[in-house]
Amino acid sequence: MHSRTTLPAQAGDAVLMDMAPLTHAAQMYISAALILDGEAPGADEVAGHIAPRVRRVPGLRHRYAEAVGRARWQPQRVCADDHVALLTLDGDAAGAGVDALMEQVRRRPPVSPAGAPMWDVLIATGFTPGRWALVFRCHHTQMDGMAITHTLDQLFGTAPPARRRPLLSGALKPGLRHLPSAAASIIQAARPTAPWPAPAAAVGEGTATYAVTEPVGVDDIKQPGATLTQVLAACFALAADSWWPLPGDRQVHVVVPMDLREPGEQRTMGNHFAPLRLALPTGDPDRVLHETGTQMTTWRRPGLRAALDLVIRRMTPFPAALVLGERISAGTGCRAVVSSVRSRRPLSFHGSPVLDLVPAAPTFPGHALSCLLWSYEGRARIAFGSHTGMPGVGALPQAWEQALKSMRASQPFPLG
C-alpha cells in the first residue's frame, strides 16, 4: 500500500541539499561497485530483480522536497527501469581496472528522472576482462553509508527486512545523564579549526579528485585494543602528515560520524549519525594510535549514543540544528571526514557471488577530504575524495598503506 505521509527532513539532509552548484552532478553521491565474474546481464534483467525489493527500503521510495519553506520527504511511486542504466568503458578507459571504472562512475550524471528519488544502479563493463560490476549510487541526502549497507543487503543479499523505528520513538532515560557531554560534543564538532594549505592551493582547479586503495585484509588492519575506525583514523593522521604536514599545534580536526541506529534497525529516510570531532595527532605510529584511540574511546561510554540521538533529533530546534549542520558540512568545523562501514552479509546477483566491493565516498564542498573504509567479506578498501583538484590525492592510498605498515611494526600502547 502506498503511503502519502510526509516526514520532516533532518537538518543535516537540508544542509547537504543546499551544497550546490557542484563540480559534478553525482559528486554528493555515495557509490559502491559490486564486482562479479562472468557475463553482465541486461538492464531489463537487473531492473526486474530490483523492482520487488525496492519496497523494502524507504530511502529508495522517497524524494526530498520543500514545502512551506521546510524540507520534507515525499513518498513516490518508483519504477526500477528508470533507475538502471549501462556503463561501458571504452577508449583509453577500456581494460584499465577499477580506478578507471570509479572515475567514470563519479562523472556519470545521475540516471534517475528529475524529481525522482536520487539513486541509481549502473551495469558496468569493459574495465577488466571477464568481470562486470553492479554500481549502486545514492545521493548522500537520501542515505548515509550505514544505510547503504542495509540497502545492498536488501537488493543483492538474503537479509530479512529490517525493523523500523519511528523517528520520534524510543526510550529517553538511558541517555539523560549523558546529555551535557553529548551537547558539548556536537557544539565542539562545529567549532572553527585551522585550515590546511591544500584547499587554498587547489581552489582554482575546479575538478573533483578520487583515489582508492587495493584490497587489504581486515585482520591486517586490526590492532590490539583498537576498533577499525580508530586504526583508520590513526593511519589517516599519519598519511596526512606525510602527504601534507600538519601544524605543530595540532589544530587540524576531522569529523568521525557515529551511527545512531540500534542494531538491526533501518530508520525511515536520510542521515542518522552524530558528527564527532577528532584532533589529528602527530608523532610516531604508537603515539598517534594511542592519542587517537584515547580520544575516541570516550565516545563508547554507555548511554552517550542515546544522548546524542536525543540532542540531535528531539531537543535541538531546527534553526539551531541547521546552523550547526552548515558549520560542520561546509568545512568550517573540519577539514576531512573519516568513516568506516561494513557489509555484514555476502552479496550476489542471480547466484553469482560478489567478489569485491569498491567504494567511492561523496566529496563535500568545503571539506579538504573524505576518507572512507568499507569492509566486505574479510577485506577492505579505503577511498579518498576531494571536492576540488586536491594536489596529490592520488598519492594518499600509498601513504595510507605505508602508515599501516609502520603502525603494525610499532608497539602500540594499550587503549583500554
GROMACS .gro file of C-alpha atoms in nm:
model
  416
    1MET     CA    1   0.000   0.000   0.000
    2HIS     CA    2   0.134   0.342  -0.094
    3SER     CA    3   0.169   0.582   0.199
    4ARG     CA    4   0.125   0.954   0.146
    5THR     CA    5   0.261   1.055   0.485
    6THR     CA    6   0.529   1.322   0.473
    7LEU     CA    7   0.800   1.348   0.735
    8PRO     CA    8   1.035   1.638   0.812
    9ALA     CA    9   1.389   1.604   0.686
   10GLN     CA   10   1.679   1.619   0.928
   11ALA     CA   11   1.884   1.940   0.940
   12GLY     CA   12   2.187   1.758   0.801
   13ASP     CA   13   1.986   1.648   0.498
   14ALA     CA   14   1.872   2.005   0.435
   15VAL     CA   15   2.232   2.126   0.453
   16LEU     CA   16   2.353   1.861   0.209
   17MET     CA   17   2.086   1.955  -0.043
   18ASP     CA   18   2.199   2.319  -0.030
   19MET     CA   19   2.553   2.225  -0.135
   20ALA     CA   20   2.519   2.340  -0.495
   21PRO     CA   21   2.642   2.406  -0.753
   22LEU     CA   22   2.871   2.103  -0.752
   23THR     CA   23   3.166   2.020  -0.975
   24HIS     CA   24   2.997   1.704  -1.098
   25ALA     CA   25   2.627   1.618  -1.090
   26ALA     CA   26   2.696   1.295  -0.898
   27GLN     CA   27   2.954   1.449  -0.665
   28MET     CA   28   2.746   1.409  -0.349
   29TYR     CA   29   2.657   1.050  -0.435
   30ILE     CA   30   2.794   0.763  -0.226
   31SER     CA   31   2.885   0.477  -0.459
   32ALA     CA   32   2.961   0.108  -0.412
   33ALA     CA   33   3.073  -0.108  -0.706
   34LEU     CA   34   2.998  -0.478  -0.661
   35ILE     CA   35   3.246  -0.673  -0.876
   36LEU     CA   36   3.129  -1.005  -1.026
   37ASP     CA   37   3.264  -1.267  -1.268
   38GLY     CA   38   3.107  -1.371  -1.596
   39GLU     CA   39   2.882  -1.202  -1.849
   40ALA     CA   40   2.687  -0.893  -1.749
   41PRO     CA   41   2.306  -0.902  -1.758
   42GLY     CA   42   2.093  -0.651  -1.943
   43ALA     CA   43   1.926  -0.350  -1.788
   44ASP     CA   44   1.583  -0.517  -1.801
   45GLU     CA   45   1.709  -0.817  -1.603
   46VAL     CA   46   1.864  -0.600  -1.332
   47ALA     CA   47   1.555  -0.378  -1.310
   48GLY     CA   48   1.336  -0.687  -1.281
   49HIS     CA   49   1.549  -0.813  -0.994
   50ILE     CA   50   1.539  -0.479  -0.812
   51ALA     CA   51   1.172  -0.391  -0.861
   52PRO     CA   52   1.014  -0.618  -0.593
   53ARG     CA   53   1.290  -0.529  -0.345
   54VAL     CA   54   1.257  -0.150  -0.363
   55ARG     CA   55   0.961  -0.157  -0.124
   56ARG     CA   56   1.189  -0.295   0.150
   57VAL     CA   57   1.390   0.028   0.168
   58PRO     CA   58   1.206   0.354   0.244
   59GLY     CA   59   1.507   0.557   0.130
   60LEU     CA   60   1.453   0.432  -0.225
   61ARG     CA   61   1.089   0.541  -0.234
   62HIS     CA   62   1.100   0.900  -0.113
   63ARG     CA   63   1.217   1.225  -0.263
   64TYR     CA   64   1.337   1.540  -0.093
   65ALA     CA   65   1.114   1.846  -0.142
   66GLU     CA   66   1.044   2.189   0.002
   67ALA     CA   67   0.700   2.256   0.149
   68VAL     CA   68   0.614   2.597   0.300
   69GLY     CA   69   0.981   2.675   0.346
   70ARG     CA   70   1.054   2.348   0.526
   71ALA     CA   71   1.228   2.038   0.398
   72ARG     CA   72   1.004   1.730   0.369
   73TRP     CA   73   1.029   1.371   0.249
   74GLN     CA   74   0.759   1.289  -0.004
   75PRO     CA   75   0.674   0.926  -0.093
   76GLN     CA   76   0.699   0.841  -0.460
   77ARG     CA   77   0.595   0.560  -0.690
   78VAL     CA   78   0.926   0.425  -0.817
   79CYS     CA   79   0.978   0.246  -1.149
   80ALA     CA   80   1.301   0.047  -1.124
   81ASP     CA   81   1.359   0.068  -1.503
   82ASP     CA   82   1.406   0.446  -1.466
   83HIS     CA   83   1.694   0.396  -1.223
   84VAL     CA   84   1.903   0.135  -1.411
   85ALA     CA   85   2.148   0.206  -1.696
   86LEU     CA   86   2.451   0.060  -1.874
   87LEU     CA   87   2.804   0.198  -1.832
   88THR     CA   88   3.053   0.063  -2.087
   89LEU     CA   89   3.416   0.168  -2.056
   90ASP     CA   90   3.584   0.210  -2.392
   91GLY     CA   91   3.869   0.406  -2.545
   92ASP     CA   92   4.153   0.478  -2.301
   93ALA     CA   93   3.943   0.356  -2.006
   94ALA     CA   94   3.883   0.009  -2.153
   95GLY     CA   95   4.062  -0.259  -1.951
   96ALA     CA   96   4.213   0.000  -1.716
   97GLY     CA   97   4.073  -0.159  -1.398
   98VAL     CA   98   3.864  -0.040  -1.107
   99ASP     CA   99   4.032   0.302  -1.084
  100ALA     CA  100   3.911   0.386  -1.434
  101LEU     CA  101   3.571   0.240  -1.350
  102MET     CA  102   3.526   0.454  -1.040
  103GLU     CA  103   3.645   0.764  -1.224
  104GLN     CA  104   3.370   0.708  -1.480
  105VAL     CA  105   3.117   0.635  -1.203
  106ARG     CA  106   3.193   0.967  -1.038
  107ARG     CA  107   3.150   1.156  -1.365
  108ARG     CA  108   2.840   0.979  -1.494
  109PRO     CA  109   2.537   1.208  -1.449
  110PRO     CA  110   2.257   1.069  -1.229
  111VAL     CA  111   2.026   0.827  -1.408
  112SER     CA  112   1.713   0.885  -1.200
  113PRO     CA  113   1.448   1.113  -1.361
  114ALA     CA  114   1.411   1.472  -1.244
  115GLY     CA  115   1.205   1.483  -0.926
  116ALA     CA  116   1.254   1.111  -0.853
  117PRO     CA  117   1.444   0.967  -0.554
  118MET     CA  118   1.814   1.025  -0.616
  119TRP     CA  119   1.961   0.677  -0.661
  120ASP     CA  120   2.055   0.453  -0.950
  121VAL     CA  121   2.221   0.124  -1.045
  122LEU     CA  122   2.481   0.113  -1.322
  123ILE     CA  123   2.575  -0.210  -1.501
  124ALA     CA  124   2.943  -0.153  -1.577
  125THR     CA  125   3.152  -0.347  -1.826
  126GLY     CA  126   3.483  -0.306  -2.007
  127PHE     CA  127   3.702  -0.216  -1.708
  128THR     CA  128   3.851  -0.565  -1.659
  129PRO     CA  129   3.832  -0.869  -1.891
  130GLY     CA  130   3.582  -1.130  -1.772
  131ARG     CA  131   3.432  -0.915  -1.499
  132TRP     CA  132   3.145  -0.671  -1.465
  133ALA     CA  133   3.002  -0.456  -1.184
  134LEU     CA  134   2.674  -0.354  -1.031
  135VAL     CA  135   2.728   0.003  -0.914
  136PHE     CA  136   2.477   0.136  -0.661
  137ARG     CA  137   2.482   0.514  -0.622
  138CYS     CA  138   2.273   0.728  -0.390
  139HIS     CA  139   2.276   1.097  -0.302
  140HIS     CA  140   2.407   1.148   0.049
  141THR     CA  141   2.081   1.323   0.138
  142GLN     CA  142   1.887   1.001   0.078
  143MET     CA  143   2.117   0.777   0.282
  144ASP     CA  144   2.438   0.768   0.478
  145GLY     CA  145   2.699   0.494   0.446
  146MET     CA  146   2.545   0.271   0.712
  147ALA     CA  147   2.203   0.286   0.544
  148ILE     CA  148   2.358   0.192   0.211
  149THR     CA  149   2.496  -0.132   0.355
  150HIS     CA  150   2.139  -0.220   0.458
  151THR     CA  151   2.014  -0.126   0.109
  152LEU     CA  152   2.270  -0.353  -0.057
  153ASP     CA  153   2.160  -0.635   0.175
  154GLN     CA  154   1.802  -0.586   0.063
  155LEU     CA  155   1.876  -0.550  -0.310
  156PHE     CA  156   2.152  -0.805  -0.356
  157GLY     CA  157   2.159  -1.015  -0.040
  158THR     CA  158   1.944  -1.252   0.161
  159ALA     CA  159   1.881  -1.027   0.462
  160PRO     CA  160   1.526  -1.019   0.603
  161PRO     CA  161   1.353  -0.679   0.607
  162ALA     CA  162   1.486  -0.475   0.900
  163ARG     CA  163   1.258  -0.346   1.170
  164ARG     CA  164   1.187   0.026   1.150
  165ARG     CA  165   1.173   0.256   1.449
  166PRO     CA  166   0.976   0.580   1.404
  167LEU     CA  167   1.180   0.898   1.423
  168LEU     CA  168   1.020   1.016   1.747
  169SER     CA  169   1.001   0.687   1.935
  170GLY     CA  170   1.249   0.521   2.166
  171ALA     CA  171   1.332   0.534   2.534
  172LEU     CA  172   1.472   0.865   2.659
  173LYS     CA  173   1.600   0.777   3.003
  174PRO     CA  174   1.919   0.581   2.911
  175GLY     CA  175   2.079   0.893   2.763
  176LEU     CA  176   1.963   1.161   3.006
  177ARG     CA  177   2.267   1.179   3.234
  178HIS     CA  178   2.493   1.199   2.927
  179LEU     CA  179   2.310   1.496   2.776
  180PRO     CA  180   2.569   1.760   2.881
  181SER     CA  181   2.862   1.572   2.724
  182ALA     CA  182   2.655   1.488   2.415
  183ALA     CA  183   2.559   1.853   2.365
  184ALA     CA  184   2.921   1.960   2.418
  185SER     CA  185   3.039   1.704   2.159
  186ILE     CA  186   2.802   1.838   1.894
  187ILE     CA  187   2.895   2.202   1.965
  188GLN     CA  188   3.265   2.114   1.956
  189ALA     CA  189   3.223   1.947   1.614
  190ALA     CA  190   3.110   2.284   1.474
  191ARG     CA  191   3.394   2.493   1.616
  192PRO     CA  192   3.628   2.653   1.360
  193THR     CA  193   3.959   2.479   1.304
  194ALA     CA  194   4.290   2.574   1.144
  195PRO     CA  195   4.281   2.537   0.765
  196TRP     CA  196   4.512   2.314   0.567
  197PRO     CA  197   4.702   2.491   0.291
  198ALA     CA  198   4.571   2.227   0.048
  199PRO     CA  199   4.223   2.373  -0.015
  200ALA     CA  200   4.364   2.720  -0.087
  201ALA     CA  201   4.618   2.576  -0.329
  202ALA     CA  202   4.350   2.378  -0.511
  203VAL     CA  203   4.067   2.629  -0.512
  204GLY     CA  204   4.113   2.718  -0.877
  205GLU     CA  205   4.133   2.363  -1.004
  206GLY     CA  206   3.758   2.310  -1.035
  207THR     CA  207   3.764   1.931  -1.068
  208ALA     CA  208   3.694   1.667  -0.804
  209THR     CA  209   3.961   1.405  -0.740
  210TYR     CA  210   3.934   1.050  -0.618
  211ALA     CA  211   4.163   0.759  -0.524
  212VAL     CA  212   4.111   0.411  -0.381
  213THR     CA  213   4.348   0.157  -0.225
  214GLU     CA  214   4.393  -0.203  -0.326
  215PRO     CA  215   4.202  -0.451  -0.107
  216VAL     CA  216   4.368  -0.529   0.227
  217GLY     CA  217   4.278  -0.800   0.477
  218VAL     CA  218   4.072  -0.674   0.771
  219ASP     CA  219   4.285  -0.883   1.007
  220ASP     CA  220   4.589  -0.691   0.882
  221ILE     CA  221   4.423  -0.363   0.982
  222LYS     CA  222   4.320  -0.466   1.332
  223GLN     CA  223   4.535  -0.360   1.624
  224PRO     CA  224   4.516  -0.478   1.987
  225GLY     CA  225   4.258  -0.280   2.184
  226ALA     CA  226   4.157  -0.057   1.892
  227THR     CA  227   3.848  -0.053   1.670
  228LEU     CA  228   3.879  -0.046   1.291
  229THR     CA  229   3.764   0.316   1.291
  230GLN     CA  230   4.035   0.409   1.542
  231VAL     CA  231   4.303   0.244   1.330
  232LEU     CA  232   4.164   0.407   1.013
  233ALA     CA  233   4.171   0.750   1.178
  234ALA     CA  234   4.524   0.697   1.313
  235CYS     CA  235   4.653   0.579   0.974
  236PHE     CA  236   4.487   0.878   0.810
  237ALA     CA  237   4.662   1.111   1.057
  238LEU     CA  238   4.999   0.955   0.970
  239ALA     CA  239   4.925   0.958   0.596
  240ALA     CA  240   4.805   1.318   0.603
  241ASP     CA  241   5.113   1.425   0.796
  242SER     CA  242   5.344   1.274   0.534
  243TRP     CA  243   5.128   1.398   0.244
  244TRP     CA  244   5.078   1.750   0.379
  245PRO     CA  245   5.248   1.819   0.716
  246LEU     CA  246   5.011   1.904   0.999
  247PRO     CA  247   5.064   2.218   1.210
  248GLY     CA  248   5.271   2.170   1.522
  249ASP     CA  249   4.984   2.282   1.746
  250ARG     CA  250   4.764   2.002   1.607
  251GLN     CA  251   4.466   2.226   1.547
  252VAL     CA  252   4.358   2.041   1.233
  253HIS     CA  253   4.049   1.833   1.304
  254VAL     CA  254   3.839   1.574   1.126
  255VAL     CA  255   3.481   1.462   1.174
  256VAL     CA  256   3.405   1.098   1.252
  257PRO     CA  257   3.036   1.003   1.206
  258MET     CA  258   2.880   0.793   1.483
  259ASP     CA  259   2.587   0.578   1.370
  260LEU     CA  260   2.276   0.643   1.581
  261ARG     CA  261   2.082   0.334   1.475
  262GLU     CA  262   2.012   0.044   1.702
  263PRO     CA  263   2.143  -0.296   1.584
  264GLY     CA  264   1.924  -0.429   1.304
  265GLU     CA  265   1.734  -0.101   1.268
  266GLN     CA  266   1.658   0.088   0.948
  267ARG     CA  267   1.512   0.432   1.010
  268THR     CA  268   1.284   0.587   0.759
  269MET     CA  269   1.494   0.826   0.548
  270GLY     CA  270   1.804   1.038   0.544
  271ASN     CA  271   2.116   1.054   0.755
  272HIS     CA  272   2.126   0.924   1.110
  273PHE     CA  273   2.466   0.993   1.257
  274ALA     CA  274   2.626   1.230   1.504
  275PRO     CA  275   2.935   1.421   1.383
  276LEU     CA  276   3.209   1.385   1.644
  277ARG     CA  277   3.532   1.580   1.627
  278LEU     CA  278   3.879   1.426   1.638
  279ALA     CA  279   4.202   1.623   1.672
  280LEU     CA  280   4.464   1.470   1.444
  281PRO     CA  281   4.771   1.377   1.650
  282THR     CA  282   5.128   1.381   1.518
  283GLY     CA  283   5.433   1.181   1.611
  284ASP     CA  284   5.544   0.819   1.580
  285PRO     CA  285   5.285   0.548   1.500
  286ASP     CA  286   5.232   0.413   1.851
  287ARG     CA  287   5.181   0.763   1.990
  288VAL     CA  288   4.937   0.853   1.711
  289LEU     CA  289   4.732   0.537   1.763
  290HIS     CA  290   4.734   0.586   2.139
  291GLU     CA  291   4.620   0.951   2.124
  292THR     CA  292   4.362   0.877   1.856
  293GLY     CA  293   4.226   0.581   2.049
  294THR     CA  294   4.213   0.775   2.374
  295GLN     CA  295   4.001   1.048   2.216
  296MET     CA  296   3.764   0.802   2.050
  297THR     CA  297   3.735   0.564   2.346
  298THR     CA  298   3.540   0.831   2.534
  299TRP     CA  299   3.271   0.809   2.264
  300ARG     CA  300   3.196   0.449   2.363
  301ARG     CA  301   3.061   0.539   2.705
  302PRO     CA  302   2.730   0.361   2.775
  303GLY     CA  303   2.441   0.593   2.703
  304LEU     CA  304   2.635   0.853   2.502
  305ARG     CA  305   2.490   0.736   2.169
  306ALA     CA  306   2.136   0.756   2.307
  307ALA     CA  307   2.212   1.103   2.442
  308LEU     CA  308   2.348   1.218   2.106
  309ASP     CA  309   2.032   1.087   1.940
  310LEU     CA  310   1.825   1.277   2.194
  311VAL     CA  311   2.015   1.603   2.139
  312ILE     CA  312   2.016   1.586   1.759
  313ARG     CA  313   1.666   1.459   1.693
  314ARG     CA  314   1.446   1.568   1.980
  315MET     CA  315   1.593   1.862   2.170
  316THR     CA  316   1.774   2.087   1.921
  317PRO     CA  317   1.543   2.336   1.744
  318PHE     CA  318   1.554   2.308   1.367
  319PRO     CA  319   1.715   2.653   1.309
  320ALA     CA  320   1.993   2.575   1.557
  321ALA     CA  321   2.050   2.232   1.404
  322LEU     CA  322   2.065   2.392   1.060
  323VAL     CA  323   2.331   2.640   1.174
  324LEU     CA  324   2.538   2.363   1.332
  325GLY     CA  325   2.497   2.146   1.023
  326GLU     CA  326   2.607   2.428   0.794
  327ARG     CA  327   2.917   2.492   1.003
  328ILE     CA  328   3.017   2.126   1.002
  329SER     CA  329   2.919   2.037   0.646
  330ALA     CA  330   3.074   2.346   0.489
  331GLY     CA  331   3.417   2.254   0.623
  332THR     CA  332   3.434   2.540   0.872
  333GLY     CA  333   3.449   2.296   1.163
  334CYS     CA  334   3.660   2.025   0.999
  335ARG     CA  335   3.891   1.959   0.709
  336ALA     CA  336   3.808   1.594   0.645
  337VAL     CA  337   3.551   1.325   0.718
  338VAL     CA  338   3.684   0.986   0.828
  339SER     CA  339   3.437   0.698   0.847
  340SER     CA  340   3.419   0.321   0.822
  341VAL     CA  341   3.128   0.094   0.729
  342ARG     CA  342   3.094  -0.281   0.695
  343SER     CA  343   2.876  -0.503   0.479
  344ARG     CA  344   2.782  -0.780   0.719
  345ARG     CA  345   2.637  -1.033   0.473
  346PRO     CA  346   2.758  -1.183   0.145
  347LEU     CA  347   2.607  -1.026  -0.166
  348SER     CA  348   2.525  -1.181  -0.505
  349PHE     CA  349   2.323  -1.146  -0.822
  350HIS     CA  350   2.127  -1.448  -0.951
  351GLY     CA  351   2.363  -1.687  -0.774
  352SER     CA  352   2.685  -1.518  -0.885
  353PRO     CA  353   2.874  -1.402  -0.573
  354VAL     CA  354   3.013  -1.052  -0.533
  355LEU     CA  355   3.392  -1.091  -0.533
  356ASP     CA  356   3.493  -0.741  -0.431
  357LEU     CA  357   3.333  -0.416  -0.319
  358VAL     CA  358   3.487  -0.086  -0.427
  359PRO     CA  359   3.357   0.229  -0.252
  360ALA     CA  360   3.356   0.594  -0.354
  361ALA     CA  361   3.292   0.847  -0.080
  362PRO     CA  362   3.093   1.164  -0.150
  363THR     CA  363   3.306   1.477  -0.177
  364PHE     CA  364   3.177   1.763   0.036
  365PRO     CA  365   3.215   2.123  -0.078
  366GLY     CA  366   3.434   2.290   0.184
  367HIS     CA  367   3.597   1.969   0.310
  368ALA     CA  368   3.952   1.901   0.206
  369LEU     CA  369   3.899   1.524   0.202
  370SER     CA  370   3.658   1.240   0.255
  371CYS     CA  371   3.817   0.916   0.373
  372LEU     CA  372   3.603   0.600   0.376
  373LEU     CA  373   3.694   0.244   0.476
  374TRP     CA  374   3.447  -0.018   0.352
  375SER     CA  375   3.499  -0.378   0.465
  376TYR     CA  376   3.338  -0.674   0.292
  377GLU     CA  377   3.397  -1.048   0.332
  378GLY     CA  378   3.717  -1.007   0.532
  379ARG     CA  379   3.873  -0.745   0.304
  380ALA     CA  380   3.858  -0.368   0.297
  381ARG     CA  381   3.924  -0.083   0.059
  382ILE     CA  382   3.987   0.278   0.156
  383ALA     CA  383   3.861   0.553  -0.072
  384PHE     CA  384   3.973   0.918  -0.070
  385GLY     CA  385   3.790   1.203  -0.237
  386SER     CA  386   3.825   1.581  -0.260
  387HIS     CA  387   3.574   1.838  -0.381
  388THR     CA  388   3.843   2.017  -0.582
  389GLY     CA  389   4.154   1.907  -0.769
  390MET     CA  390   4.343   1.848  -0.444
  391PRO     CA  391   4.717   1.823  -0.516
  392GLY     CA  392   4.850   1.476  -0.450
  393VAL     CA  393   4.527   1.297  -0.356
  394GLY     CA  394   4.636   1.011  -0.582
  395ALA     CA  395   4.935   0.955  -0.350
  396LEU     CA  396   4.719   0.908  -0.041
  397PRO     CA  397   4.647   0.533  -0.088
  398GLN     CA  398   5.018   0.457  -0.087
  399ALA     CA  399   5.073   0.691   0.209
  400TRP     CA  400   4.790   0.519   0.399
  401GLU     CA  401   4.931   0.172   0.328
  402GLN     CA  402   5.276   0.284   0.444
  403ALA     CA  403   5.122   0.429   0.761
  404LEU     CA  404   4.952   0.095   0.828
  405LYS     CA  405   5.282  -0.091   0.781
  406SER     CA  406   5.453   0.148   1.022
  407MET     CA  407   5.178   0.103   1.276
  408ARG     CA  408   5.194  -0.277   1.256
  409ALA     CA  409   5.569  -0.261   1.303
  410SER     CA  410   5.541  -0.045   1.616
  411GLN     CA  411   5.439  -0.147   1.965
  412PRO     CA  412   5.116   0.046   2.032
  413PHE     CA  413   5.016   0.148   2.379
  414PRO     CA  414   4.713  -0.032   2.521
  415LEU     CA  415   4.393   0.166   2.459
  416GLY     CA  416   4.172   0.013   2.722
   0.00000   0.00000   0.00000
